[in-house]
Structure formats: C-alpha cells, structure tokens
Amino acid sequence: MITHVEGRDAPTGDQAGVRRPQQGFARKTALDMARTMAVIVACGFAIFALVPRPDGPAERVIDIAGVLGQAESDSGYSLAAPEVPASWRPTSARYDAGARAVHIGYLTEDGEYVTVAYTDAPHPSWVHRTTWDGRPEVQEGKPVVLQHDGRDWESWVTADSARRSLVRNDARSVLVVGGTATRHDLWELADAVPEWQ
C-alpha cells in the first residue's frame, strides 16, 4: 500500500527500507575502478615489452672523406684521411672555411678522445683553441720540443693537465694532434696522418 505524503509517494509496507540497486557507472565501486586501472596498466606494460627497440644509441656516420673533399676544393691543398687502427671510432669531422682548418676526432680502443687538426693559415688563436686553451709545456724554463720521425713537435698541455697536444709548425702550416689519450696514442695518430700539403 502506498500513501501520498505532501506531493510524493512514500514507500510503505514491504517497500520501506528496501533500496533499489543503482544502474550503470553509479554502482561501480572503487575496487572495480582499481581493477580496471590494473588491466590498463598491464596492457601498457605488455605493449612496451613487445615493441622492438635498438640495443643502443644509433651510431652516427662520420663522413671524413666528404669533409676532406670540401677542404680540398675550398683551399686547394691535398688531404687524405688518417689511417688509424680499425678499433678507433670516428666521432667528428669538420672543415672551418674561415680558419681554413680541418678537424677529425676519434675514440681510441680505450675510450679516450684524440683529434687531428690542420690549417695552412695558422693563427696563434687557432692553436690555442685547438689545444683546448693549452700552453706550451715548459721544463727548466724552456718549451718542451720532441723529436719524432725527424720533425720537431711542441708539447702543449691544458692547465688541468687533462689534455695533451703535439703541435708541428712548418713554414706554411700547423698540424695539431691532441686529446685525452696517452702520448703513445697521439704519436700513433700523428704517424697515421699522410703528408697534408
């Protein structure tokens, strides 16, 4: 039996205290939402795990021949790529037209950095920049000059001694070999550079 109370029907008898179940999203509980989120996250992880990815960063291809070709056509001097050990990996190659300079960098087998740079328009500021603001190494008040294959090489070092450079000044050009590698590796790179002229 239903009685009318102030404009609405009020439940009586069997209907009193009985609630009707709510429909749709209203009856979802926090537990249901948590289960749904867990399924979505699990699907996301499954997709992430199944998508193939490269094993490491993509290795850049360094076009040493292209840089040397550009330098030859712009400057007129003849250049060939250094013949370094196969375990050395090229990391950079560039030609600076303003300084008429070529720079080529490598990582040695030990993971140390070495670079060779050449210009036929030497300027003192170029040598300082190329040697990481290095200065000539001095012993007993005199610059250290090393003999290698009948040529004089100045030994340069940075203020923190982290990088060394070997600088060869000829009448018309400057060749710099430097980096964080051992002096042995620097000599190896110096020997690998064909006569650039």
Tab-separated table of C-alpha atoms in Angstrom:
chain	number	residue	atom	x	y	z
A	1	MET	CA	0.000	0.000	0.000
A	2	ILE	CA	1.298	3.461	-0.976
A	3	THR	CA	0.172	6.597	0.737
A	4	HIS	CA	0.520	10.071	-0.566
A	5	VAL	CA	2.564	12.417	1.643
A	6	GLU	CA	2.978	16.070	0.673
A	7	GLY	CA	3.028	15.602	-3.060
A	8	ARG	CA	5.086	12.455	-3.285
A	9	ASP	CA	4.588	8.812	-2.839
A	10	ALA	CA	6.199	7.348	0.232
A	11	PRO	CA	7.024	3.656	0.411
A	12	THR	CA	5.073	1.677	2.901
A	13	GLY	CA	4.954	-1.917	3.969
A	14	ASP	CA	7.323	-4.191	2.047
A	15	GLN	CA	8.879	-1.306	0.169
A	16	ALA	CA	10.034	0.582	3.266
A	17	GLY	CA	13.805	0.314	3.891
A	18	VAL	CA	14.475	-1.567	0.658
A	19	ARG	CA	16.827	0.214	-1.714
A	20	ARG	CA	16.807	-0.429	-5.393
A	21	PRO	CA	20.190	-1.180	-6.941
A	22	GLN	CA	21.698	1.774	-8.831
A	23	GLN	CA	22.251	1.442	-12.580
A	24	GLY	CA	25.401	1.982	-14.819
A	25	PHE	CA	28.501	3.757	-13.531
A	26	ALA	CA	26.826	4.710	-10.309
A	27	ARG	CA	27.087	1.181	-8.980
A	28	LYS	CA	30.835	0.871	-9.723
A	29	THR	CA	32.892	0.742	-6.608
A	30	ALA	CA	36.409	1.961	-6.007
A	31	LEU	CA	37.528	-1.659	-6.192
A	32	ASP	CA	36.088	-2.020	-9.706
A	33	MET	CA	37.929	1.122	-10.842
A	34	ALA	CA	41.179	-0.146	-9.343
A	35	ARG	CA	40.815	-3.448	-11.207
A	36	THR	CA	40.157	-1.602	-14.458
A	37	MET	CA	43.256	0.573	-13.985
A	38	ALA	CA	45.348	-2.527	-13.239
A	39	VAL	CA	44.218	-4.120	-16.510
A	40	ILE	CA	45.035	-0.928	-18.472
A	41	VAL	CA	48.493	-0.638	-16.879
A	42	ALA	CA	49.196	-4.334	-17.535
A	43	CYS	CA	48.237	-3.884	-21.198
A	44	GLY	CA	50.529	-0.849	-21.432
A	45	PHE	CA	53.476	-2.791	-19.996
A	46	ALA	CA	52.780	-5.691	-22.362
A	47	ILE	CA	52.815	-3.361	-25.381
A	48	PHE	CA	56.008	-1.687	-24.119
A	49	ALA	CA	57.691	-5.077	-23.664
A	50	LEU	CA	56.698	-6.312	-27.118
A	51	VAL	CA	57.754	-3.241	-29.140
A	52	PRO	CA	61.276	-3.816	-30.525
A	53	ARG	CA	63.899	-1.222	-29.627
A	54	PRO	CA	67.505	-0.843	-30.769
A	55	ASP	CA	70.152	-2.204	-28.406
A	56	GLY	CA	71.899	1.132	-28.046
A	57	PRO	CA	72.029	4.631	-29.427
A	58	ALA	CA	72.172	4.853	-33.184
A	59	GLU	CA	75.730	5.260	-34.334
A	60	ARG	CA	76.337	8.389	-36.369
A	61	VAL	CA	78.097	8.006	-39.666
A	62	ILE	CA	81.014	10.425	-39.871
A	63	ASP	CA	81.808	11.474	-43.439
A	64	ILE	CA	85.543	12.104	-43.204
A	65	ALA	CA	86.055	11.796	-46.968
A	66	GLY	CA	83.319	14.372	-47.632
A	67	VAL	CA	84.869	16.868	-45.212
A	68	LEU	CA	88.331	16.367	-46.696
A	69	GLY	CA	86.889	16.763	-50.204
A	70	GLN	CA	85.259	20.050	-49.218
A	71	ALA	CA	88.535	21.263	-47.703
A	72	GLU	CA	90.449	20.319	-50.856
A	73	SER	CA	88.032	22.133	-53.159
A	74	ASP	CA	87.902	25.258	-50.944
A	75	SER	CA	91.573	25.537	-50.059
A	76	GLY	CA	93.427	23.718	-52.796
A	77	TYR	CA	95.587	21.600	-50.510
A	78	SER	CA	95.702	17.837	-50.874
A	79	LEU	CA	94.306	15.784	-47.985
A	80	ALA	CA	93.841	12.088	-47.263
A	81	ALA	CA	92.157	10.502	-44.249
A	82	PRO	CA	94.400	9.309	-41.419
A	83	GLU	CA	94.943	5.537	-41.452
A	84	VAL	CA	94.034	4.813	-37.830
A	85	PRO	CA	93.587	1.383	-36.195
A	86	ALA	CA	90.279	-0.317	-37.012
A	87	SER	CA	89.337	-0.252	-33.312
A	88	TRP	CA	89.311	3.572	-33.311
A	89	ARG	CA	85.868	5.040	-33.973
A	90	PRO	CA	85.464	8.407	-35.751
A	91	THR	CA	83.410	10.856	-33.681
A	92	SER	CA	83.629	14.102	-35.634
A	93	ALA	CA	84.877	15.659	-38.843
A	94	ARG	CA	84.516	19.271	-39.892
A	95	TYR	CA	86.044	21.905	-42.102
A	96	ASP	CA	86.217	25.510	-40.891
A	97	ALA	CA	86.385	27.630	-44.048
A	98	GLY	CA	87.199	30.822	-42.114
A	99	ALA	CA	90.269	29.311	-40.464
A	100	ARG	CA	90.956	27.054	-43.468
A	101	ALA	CA	91.178	24.223	-40.940
A	102	VAL	CA	90.222	20.550	-40.874
A	103	HIS	CA	89.379	18.762	-37.593
A	104	ILE	CA	88.875	14.986	-37.272
A	105	GLY	CA	88.157	13.295	-33.934
A	106	TYR	CA	88.288	9.642	-32.842
A	107	LEU	CA	87.666	7.482	-29.799
A	108	THR	CA	90.512	5.069	-29.189
A	109	GLU	CA	90.074	1.445	-28.204
A	110	ASP	CA	90.447	2.563	-24.565
A	111	GLY	CA	87.637	5.111	-24.955
A	112	GLU	CA	89.967	8.124	-24.958
A	113	TYR	CA	89.463	11.060	-27.322
A	114	VAL	CA	92.062	12.028	-29.922
A	115	THR	CA	91.860	14.646	-32.626
A	116	VAL	CA	93.936	15.807	-35.539
A	117	ALA	CA	93.647	19.346	-36.871
A	118	TYR	CA	95.389	21.032	-39.772
A	119	THR	CA	95.465	24.535	-41.199
A	120	ASP	CA	97.524	26.253	-43.843
A	121	ALA	CA	96.511	29.660	-42.456
A	122	PRO	CA	97.985	29.408	-38.949
A	123	HIS	CA	96.970	31.939	-36.346
A	124	PRO	CA	98.006	31.827	-32.678
A	125	SER	CA	94.383	31.930	-31.501
A	126	TRP	CA	93.589	28.879	-33.666
A	127	VAL	CA	96.364	26.881	-31.991
A	128	HIS	CA	95.114	27.867	-28.516
A	129	ARG	CA	91.505	26.926	-29.375
A	130	THR	CA	92.573	23.652	-30.975
A	131	THR	CA	94.648	22.690	-27.935
A	132	TRP	CA	91.739	23.455	-25.543
A	133	ASP	CA	93.411	26.702	-24.421
A	134	GLY	CA	96.613	24.793	-23.818
A	135	ARG	CA	100.049	26.274	-23.344
A	136	PRO	CA	103.452	25.020	-24.385
A	137	GLU	CA	104.808	22.591	-21.805
A	138	VAL	CA	107.904	24.015	-20.122
A	139	GLN	CA	110.831	22.234	-18.464
A	140	GLU	CA	113.719	24.125	-16.913
A	141	GLY	CA	112.322	27.347	-18.352
A	142	LYS	CA	112.305	26.090	-21.948
A	143	PRO	CA	109.436	24.838	-24.133
A	144	VAL	CA	109.418	21.062	-24.484
A	145	VAL	CA	110.244	20.117	-28.079
A	146	LEU	CA	110.022	16.449	-29.016
A	147	GLN	CA	111.696	14.806	-31.998
A	148	HIS	CA	109.623	12.304	-33.951
A	149	ASP	CA	110.471	10.992	-37.418
A	150	GLY	CA	112.964	13.787	-37.937
A	151	ARG	CA	110.483	16.567	-37.140
A	152	ASP	CA	110.122	18.886	-34.168
A	153	TRP	CA	106.851	18.779	-32.231
A	154	GLU	CA	105.993	21.172	-29.418
A	155	SER	CA	104.329	19.569	-26.404
A	156	TRP	CA	101.267	21.519	-25.193
A	157	VAL	CA	99.144	20.816	-22.129
A	158	THR	CA	95.954	22.249	-20.628
A	159	ALA	CA	96.003	23.960	-17.232
A	160	ASP	CA	94.468	20.886	-15.558
A	161	SER	CA	96.799	18.524	-17.485
A	162	ALA	CA	93.745	16.567	-18.681
A	163	ARG	CA	94.569	17.051	-22.371
A	164	ARG	CA	97.862	16.977	-24.185
A	165	SER	CA	98.661	18.148	-27.684
A	166	LEU	CA	101.550	17.777	-30.069
A	167	VAL	CA	101.955	20.816	-32.323
A	168	ARG	CA	104.037	20.782	-35.511
A	169	ASN	CA	104.726	24.169	-37.071
A	170	ASP	CA	106.009	24.101	-40.613
A	171	ALA	CA	106.730	27.131	-42.739
A	172	ARG	CA	103.241	27.079	-44.307
A	173	SER	CA	101.037	25.048	-41.978
A	174	VAL	CA	100.274	23.813	-38.476
A	175	LEU	CA	99.324	20.249	-37.554
A	176	VAL	CA	97.901	19.556	-34.078
A	177	VAL	CA	97.361	16.086	-32.631
A	178	GLY	CA	95.777	16.090	-29.193
A	179	GLY	CA	93.303	14.656	-26.752
A	180	THR	CA	92.905	12.731	-23.523
A	181	ALA	CA	94.748	9.654	-24.797
A	182	THR	CA	98.283	8.599	-23.947
A	183	ARG	CA	101.208	10.189	-25.713
A	184	HIS	CA	101.726	6.827	-27.441
A	185	ASP	CA	98.229	7.104	-28.995
A	186	LEU	CA	98.943	10.695	-30.015
A	187	TRP	CA	102.116	9.583	-31.796
A	188	GLU	CA	100.142	6.773	-33.431
A	189	LEU	CA	97.668	9.324	-34.794
A	190	ALA	CA	100.486	11.628	-35.895
A	191	ASP	CA	102.034	8.714	-37.812
A	192	ALA	CA	98.638	7.894	-39.367
A	193	VAL	CA	98.270	11.337	-40.931
A	194	PRO	CA	99.504	11.373	-44.531
A	195	GLU	CA	101.526	14.361	-45.608
A	196	TRP	CA	98.959	17.138	-45.852
A	197	GLN	CA	100.163	19.969	-48.021
